[in-house]
CSV table of C-alpha atoms in Angstrom, one decimal:
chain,number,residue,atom,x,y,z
Y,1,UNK,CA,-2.3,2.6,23.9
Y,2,UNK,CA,1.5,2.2,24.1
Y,3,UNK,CA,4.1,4.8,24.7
Y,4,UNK,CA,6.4,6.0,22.6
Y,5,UNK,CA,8.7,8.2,24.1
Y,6,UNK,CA,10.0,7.2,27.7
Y,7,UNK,CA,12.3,9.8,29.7
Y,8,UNK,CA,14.1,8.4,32.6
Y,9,UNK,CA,16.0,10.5,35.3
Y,10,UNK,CA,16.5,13.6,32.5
Y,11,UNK,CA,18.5,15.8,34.4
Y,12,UNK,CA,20.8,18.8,32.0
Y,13,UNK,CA,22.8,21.4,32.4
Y,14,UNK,CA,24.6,24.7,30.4
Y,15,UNK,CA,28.1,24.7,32.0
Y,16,UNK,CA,27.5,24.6,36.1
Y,17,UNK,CA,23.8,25.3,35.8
Y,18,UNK,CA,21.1,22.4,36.3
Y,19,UNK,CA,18.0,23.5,34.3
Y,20,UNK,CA,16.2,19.5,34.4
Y,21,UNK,CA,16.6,18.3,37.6
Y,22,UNK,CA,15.2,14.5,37.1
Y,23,UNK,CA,12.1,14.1,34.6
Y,24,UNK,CA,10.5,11.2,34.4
Y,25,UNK,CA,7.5,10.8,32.0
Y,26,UNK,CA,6.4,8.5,29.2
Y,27,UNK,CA,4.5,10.3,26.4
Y,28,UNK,CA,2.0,7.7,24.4
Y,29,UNK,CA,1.7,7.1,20.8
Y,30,UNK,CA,-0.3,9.4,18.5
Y,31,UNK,CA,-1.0,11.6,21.4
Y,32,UNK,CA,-0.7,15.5,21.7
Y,33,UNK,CA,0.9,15.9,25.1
Y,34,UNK,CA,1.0,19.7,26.5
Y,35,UNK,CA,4.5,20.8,28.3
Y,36,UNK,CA,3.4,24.0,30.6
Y,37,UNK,CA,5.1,26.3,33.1
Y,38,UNK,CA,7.0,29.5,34.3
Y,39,UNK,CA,9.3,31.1,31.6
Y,40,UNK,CA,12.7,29.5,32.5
Y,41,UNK,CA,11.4,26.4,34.3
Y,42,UNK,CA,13.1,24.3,31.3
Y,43,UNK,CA,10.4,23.3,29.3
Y,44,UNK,CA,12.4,24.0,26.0
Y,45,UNK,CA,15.3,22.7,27.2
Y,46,UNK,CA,13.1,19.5,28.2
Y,47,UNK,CA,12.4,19.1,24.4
Y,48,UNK,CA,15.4,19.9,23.0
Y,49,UNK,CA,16.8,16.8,25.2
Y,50,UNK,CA,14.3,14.8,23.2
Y,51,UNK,CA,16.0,15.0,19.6
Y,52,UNK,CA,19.3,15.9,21.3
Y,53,UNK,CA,19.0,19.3,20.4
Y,54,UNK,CA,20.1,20.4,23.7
Y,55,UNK,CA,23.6,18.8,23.4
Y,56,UNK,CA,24.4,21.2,20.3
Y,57,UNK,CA,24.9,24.5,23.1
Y,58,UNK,CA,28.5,24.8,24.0
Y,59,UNK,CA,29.2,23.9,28.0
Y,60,UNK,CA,25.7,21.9,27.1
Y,61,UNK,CA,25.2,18.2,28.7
Y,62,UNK,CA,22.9,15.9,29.3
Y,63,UNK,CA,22.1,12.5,31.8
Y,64,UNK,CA,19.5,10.2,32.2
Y,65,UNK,CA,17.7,8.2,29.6
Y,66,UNK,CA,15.3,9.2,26.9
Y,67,UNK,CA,14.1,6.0,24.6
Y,68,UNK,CA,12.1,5.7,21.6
Y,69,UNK,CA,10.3,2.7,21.4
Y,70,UNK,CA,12.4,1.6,24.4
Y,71,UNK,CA,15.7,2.4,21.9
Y,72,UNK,CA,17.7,4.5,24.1
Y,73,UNK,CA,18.6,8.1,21.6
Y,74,UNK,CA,21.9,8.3,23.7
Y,75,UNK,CA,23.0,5.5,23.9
Y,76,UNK,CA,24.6,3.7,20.2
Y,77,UNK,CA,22.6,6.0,17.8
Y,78,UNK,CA,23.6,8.8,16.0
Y,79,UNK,CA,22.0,12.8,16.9
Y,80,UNK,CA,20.8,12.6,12.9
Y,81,UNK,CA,19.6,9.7,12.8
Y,82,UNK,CA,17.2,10.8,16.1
Y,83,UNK,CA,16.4,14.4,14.6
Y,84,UNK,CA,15.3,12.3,11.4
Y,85,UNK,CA,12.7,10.7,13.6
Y,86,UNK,CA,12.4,13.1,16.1
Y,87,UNK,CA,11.2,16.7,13.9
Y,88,UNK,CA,10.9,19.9,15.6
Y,89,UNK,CA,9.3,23.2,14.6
Y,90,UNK,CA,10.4,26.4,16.3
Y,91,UNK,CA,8.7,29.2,18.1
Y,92,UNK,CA,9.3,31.2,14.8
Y,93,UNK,CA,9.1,30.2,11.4
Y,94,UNK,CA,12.6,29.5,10.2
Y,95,UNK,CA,12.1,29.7,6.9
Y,96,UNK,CA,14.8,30.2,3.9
Y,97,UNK,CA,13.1,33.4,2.8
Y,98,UNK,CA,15.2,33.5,-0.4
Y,99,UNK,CA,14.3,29.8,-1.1
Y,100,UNK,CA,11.1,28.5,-3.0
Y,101,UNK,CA,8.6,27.6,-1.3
Y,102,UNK,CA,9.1,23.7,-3.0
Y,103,UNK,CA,12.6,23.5,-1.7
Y,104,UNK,CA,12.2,25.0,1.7
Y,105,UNK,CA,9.9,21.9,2.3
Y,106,UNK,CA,12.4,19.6,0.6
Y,107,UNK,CA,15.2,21.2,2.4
Y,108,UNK,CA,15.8,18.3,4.6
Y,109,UNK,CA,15.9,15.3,2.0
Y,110,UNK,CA,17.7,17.3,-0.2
Y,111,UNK,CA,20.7,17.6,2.5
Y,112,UNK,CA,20.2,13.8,3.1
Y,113,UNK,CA,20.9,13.1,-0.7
Y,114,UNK,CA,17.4,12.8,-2.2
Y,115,UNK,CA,18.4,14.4,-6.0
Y,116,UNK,CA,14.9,13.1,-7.8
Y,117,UNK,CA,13.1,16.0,-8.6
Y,118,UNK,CA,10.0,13.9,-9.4
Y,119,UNK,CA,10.0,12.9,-6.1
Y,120,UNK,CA,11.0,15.8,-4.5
Y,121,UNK,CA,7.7,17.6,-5.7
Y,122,UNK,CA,5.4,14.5,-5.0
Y,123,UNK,CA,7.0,14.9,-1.3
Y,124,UNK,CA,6.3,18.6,-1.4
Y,125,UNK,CA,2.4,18.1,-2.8
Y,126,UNK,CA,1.9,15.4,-0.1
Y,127,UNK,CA,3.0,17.2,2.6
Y,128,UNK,CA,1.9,20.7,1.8
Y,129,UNK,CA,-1.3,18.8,1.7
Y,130,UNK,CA,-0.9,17.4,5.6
Y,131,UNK,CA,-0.4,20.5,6.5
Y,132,UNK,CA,-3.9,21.8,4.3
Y,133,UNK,CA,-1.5,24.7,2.1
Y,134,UNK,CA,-1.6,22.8,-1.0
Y,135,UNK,CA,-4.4,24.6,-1.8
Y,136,UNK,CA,-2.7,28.2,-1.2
Y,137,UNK,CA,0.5,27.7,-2.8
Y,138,UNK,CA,0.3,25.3,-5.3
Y,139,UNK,CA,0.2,28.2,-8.5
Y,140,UNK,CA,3.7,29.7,-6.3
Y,141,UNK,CA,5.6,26.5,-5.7
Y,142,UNK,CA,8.9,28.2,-7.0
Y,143,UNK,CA,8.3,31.6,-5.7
Y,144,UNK,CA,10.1,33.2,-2.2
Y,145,UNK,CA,8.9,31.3,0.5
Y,146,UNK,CA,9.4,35.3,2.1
Y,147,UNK,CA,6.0,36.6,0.8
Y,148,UNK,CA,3.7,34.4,2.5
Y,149,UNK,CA,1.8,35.4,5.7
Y,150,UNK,CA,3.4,34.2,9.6
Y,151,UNK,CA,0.4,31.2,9.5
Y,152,UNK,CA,1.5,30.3,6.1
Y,153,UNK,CA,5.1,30.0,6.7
Y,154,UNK,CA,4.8,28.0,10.1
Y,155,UNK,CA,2.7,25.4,7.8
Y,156,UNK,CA,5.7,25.2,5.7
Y,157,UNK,CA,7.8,24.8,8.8
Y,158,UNK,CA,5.6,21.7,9.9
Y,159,UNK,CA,5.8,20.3,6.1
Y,160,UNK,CA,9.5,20.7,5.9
Y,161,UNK,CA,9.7,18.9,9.3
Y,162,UNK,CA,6.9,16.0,8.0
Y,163,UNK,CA,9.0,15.4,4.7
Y,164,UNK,CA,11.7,13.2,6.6
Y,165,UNK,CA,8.8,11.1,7.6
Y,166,UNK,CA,9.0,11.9,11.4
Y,167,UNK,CA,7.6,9.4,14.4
Y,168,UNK,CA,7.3,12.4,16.9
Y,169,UNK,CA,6.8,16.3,16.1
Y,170,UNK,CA,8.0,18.0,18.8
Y,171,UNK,CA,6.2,22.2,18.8
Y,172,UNK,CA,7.6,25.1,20.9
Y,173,UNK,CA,5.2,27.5,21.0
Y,174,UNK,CA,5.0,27.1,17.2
Y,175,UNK,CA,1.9,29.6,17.6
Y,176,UNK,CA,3.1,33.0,19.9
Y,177,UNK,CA,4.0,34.9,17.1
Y,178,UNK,CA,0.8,34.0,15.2
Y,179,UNK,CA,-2.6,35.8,15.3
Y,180,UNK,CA,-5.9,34.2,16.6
Y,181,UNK,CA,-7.1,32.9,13.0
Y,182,UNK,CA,-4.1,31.4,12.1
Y,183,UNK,CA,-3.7,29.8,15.8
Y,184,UNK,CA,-6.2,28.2,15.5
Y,185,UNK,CA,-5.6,26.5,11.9
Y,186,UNK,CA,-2.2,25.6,13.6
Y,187,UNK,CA,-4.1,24.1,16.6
Y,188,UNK,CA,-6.8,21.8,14.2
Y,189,UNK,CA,-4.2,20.6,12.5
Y,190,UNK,CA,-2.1,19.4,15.0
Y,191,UNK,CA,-5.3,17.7,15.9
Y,192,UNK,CA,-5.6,16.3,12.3
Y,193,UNK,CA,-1.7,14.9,12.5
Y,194,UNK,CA,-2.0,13.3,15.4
Y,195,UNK,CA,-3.2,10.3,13.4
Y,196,UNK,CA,-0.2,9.6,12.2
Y,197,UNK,CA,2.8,11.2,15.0
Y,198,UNK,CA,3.4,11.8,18.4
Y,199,UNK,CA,3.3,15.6,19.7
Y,200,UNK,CA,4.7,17.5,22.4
Y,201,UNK,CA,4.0,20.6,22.6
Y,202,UNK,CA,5.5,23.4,24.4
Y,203,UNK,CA,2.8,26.0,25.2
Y,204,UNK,CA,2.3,29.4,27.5
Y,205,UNK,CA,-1.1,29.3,26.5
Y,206,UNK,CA,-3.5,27.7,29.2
Y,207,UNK,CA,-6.3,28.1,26.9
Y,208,UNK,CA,-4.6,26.4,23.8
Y,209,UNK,CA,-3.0,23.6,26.0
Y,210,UNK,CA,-6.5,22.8,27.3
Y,211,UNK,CA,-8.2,23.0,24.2
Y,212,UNK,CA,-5.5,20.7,21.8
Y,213,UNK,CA,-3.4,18.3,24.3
Y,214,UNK,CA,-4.5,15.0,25.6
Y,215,UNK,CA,-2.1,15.6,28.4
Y,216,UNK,CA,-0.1,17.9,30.2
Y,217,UNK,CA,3.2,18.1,32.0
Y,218,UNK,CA,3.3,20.7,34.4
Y,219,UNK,CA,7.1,22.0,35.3
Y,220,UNK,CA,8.5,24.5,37.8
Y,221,UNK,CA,12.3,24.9,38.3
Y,222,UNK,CA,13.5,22.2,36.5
Y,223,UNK,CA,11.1,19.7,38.0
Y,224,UNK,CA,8.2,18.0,37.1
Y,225,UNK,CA,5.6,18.6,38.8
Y,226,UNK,CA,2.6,16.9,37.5
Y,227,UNK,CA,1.6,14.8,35.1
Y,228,UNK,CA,-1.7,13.4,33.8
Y,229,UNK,CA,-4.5,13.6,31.3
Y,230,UNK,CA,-5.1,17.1,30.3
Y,231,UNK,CA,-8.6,17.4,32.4
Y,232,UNK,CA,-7.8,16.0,35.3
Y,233,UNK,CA,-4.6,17.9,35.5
Y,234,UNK,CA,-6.8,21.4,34.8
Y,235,UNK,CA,-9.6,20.4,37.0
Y,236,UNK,CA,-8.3,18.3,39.3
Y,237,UNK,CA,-4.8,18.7,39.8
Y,238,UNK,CA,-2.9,17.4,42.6
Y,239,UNK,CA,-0.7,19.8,43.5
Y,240,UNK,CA,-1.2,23.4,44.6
Y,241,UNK,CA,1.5,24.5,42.6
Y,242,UNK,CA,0.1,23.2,39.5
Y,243,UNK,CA,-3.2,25.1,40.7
Y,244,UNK,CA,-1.8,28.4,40.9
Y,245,UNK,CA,-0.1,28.5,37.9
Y,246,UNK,CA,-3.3,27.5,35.6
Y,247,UNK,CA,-5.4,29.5,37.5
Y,248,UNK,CA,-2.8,32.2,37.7
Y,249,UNK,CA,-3.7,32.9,41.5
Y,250,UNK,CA,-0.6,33.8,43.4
Y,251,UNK,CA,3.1,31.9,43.1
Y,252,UNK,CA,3.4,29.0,41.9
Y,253,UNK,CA,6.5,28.1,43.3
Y,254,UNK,CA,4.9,28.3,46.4
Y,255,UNK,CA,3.1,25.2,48.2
């Protein structure tokens, strides 16, 4: 299995603080890797560095290396270009709520100049369909996106992101504002899309991490700390750190 994403020395800062301090990690292909640690440890600014995201924040900046198919994302290439192939959904659905439903998955060809209309609803069908919401919305197309339910409109979310045709999806917590039921459609389906894209997923959820990832990056202040296949990093891991944190048993800052 190759890899698609390779980070090299990632190290990134807001203004004079250092929130990455050295990643290195390579992510295969049509994998779901998990990203997992303390609130603040920099998992979703480790992300964000990955469709140069991150670089957007004022007093923001960024070193290392982070390739694509060994195509370096900051070095020659444009931040559009990468969020075109790099798509991200966010910890809440951010939805146009005064938008139909149609357009808010269209939103992003439509800004990049796609004007057919036939197309733009085939695009909406198909990925409305990857996302298993065809089904549910199809009689509302061009109603408020607004009136559907939290699951519903993080589905959108993830079809909106799928319409630019995507070769990694990254996820930050796209399920913590969710309830169980709809978790859990969010979770088999990012099983089901995994066929076709690379995910990383940012999760506080040990459970959901163990249950959906094929791997799992384990940081603590801005450093990666381990890094491996998702069951040997939960039932073997290396490093006590690592240990406490899944198991929740004392600090895991400490060794």
């Amino acid at each position: 299995m190759s890899f698609k994403l390779q980070v090299e020395e990632l190290q990134a800062w807001y203004d004079d603080q250092q929130v990455l301090k050295g990643i290195n990690l390579s992510v295969r292909a049509n994998s779901i890797t998990a990203v997992i640690g303390p609130s603040g440890c920099g998992k979703s600014t480790f992300i964000r560095c990955l469709n140069r995201m991150h670089e957007v924040v004022p007093g923001a900046r960024v070193a290392g290396r982070v390739c694509i198919d060994e195509v370096n994302i900051y070095n020659g290439i444009s931040p559009v270009e990468v969020r075109r192939r790099v798509g991200m959904v966010f910890q809440s659905p951010n939805i146009f709520p005064n938008m139909s439903i149609l357009h808010n998955v269209v939103a992003g060809l439509s800004l990049n100049g796609v004007r057919n209309k036939k197309l733009l609803e085939e695009k909406a069908e198909y990925c409305l369909k990857q996302v298993g919401l065809w089904e549910e919305v199809k009689d509302r197309l061009h109603g408020a996106a607004g009136g559907l339910s939290s699951g519903q409109l993080q589905r959108v979310c993830i079809a909106r992101a799928l319409a630019v045709e995507p070769e990694v999806l990254l996820m930050d917590e796209p399920c913590s504002a969710l309830d169980p039921i709809a978790s859990i459609r969010i979770e088999e389906l990012m099983r089901e899309l995994k066929e076709k894209y690379t995910i990383v997923l940012v999760t506080h959820n040990m459970q959901q991490a163990a249950r959906v990832s094929d791997y799992t990056a384990f940081l603590c202040q801005g450093e990666l700390i381990e890094y491996g296949s998702t069951p040997e990093v939960f039932i073997r891991p290396r490093d006590r750190r690592t240990e406490n944190y899944i198991t929740g048993r004392g600090d895991s800052v400490a060794v």
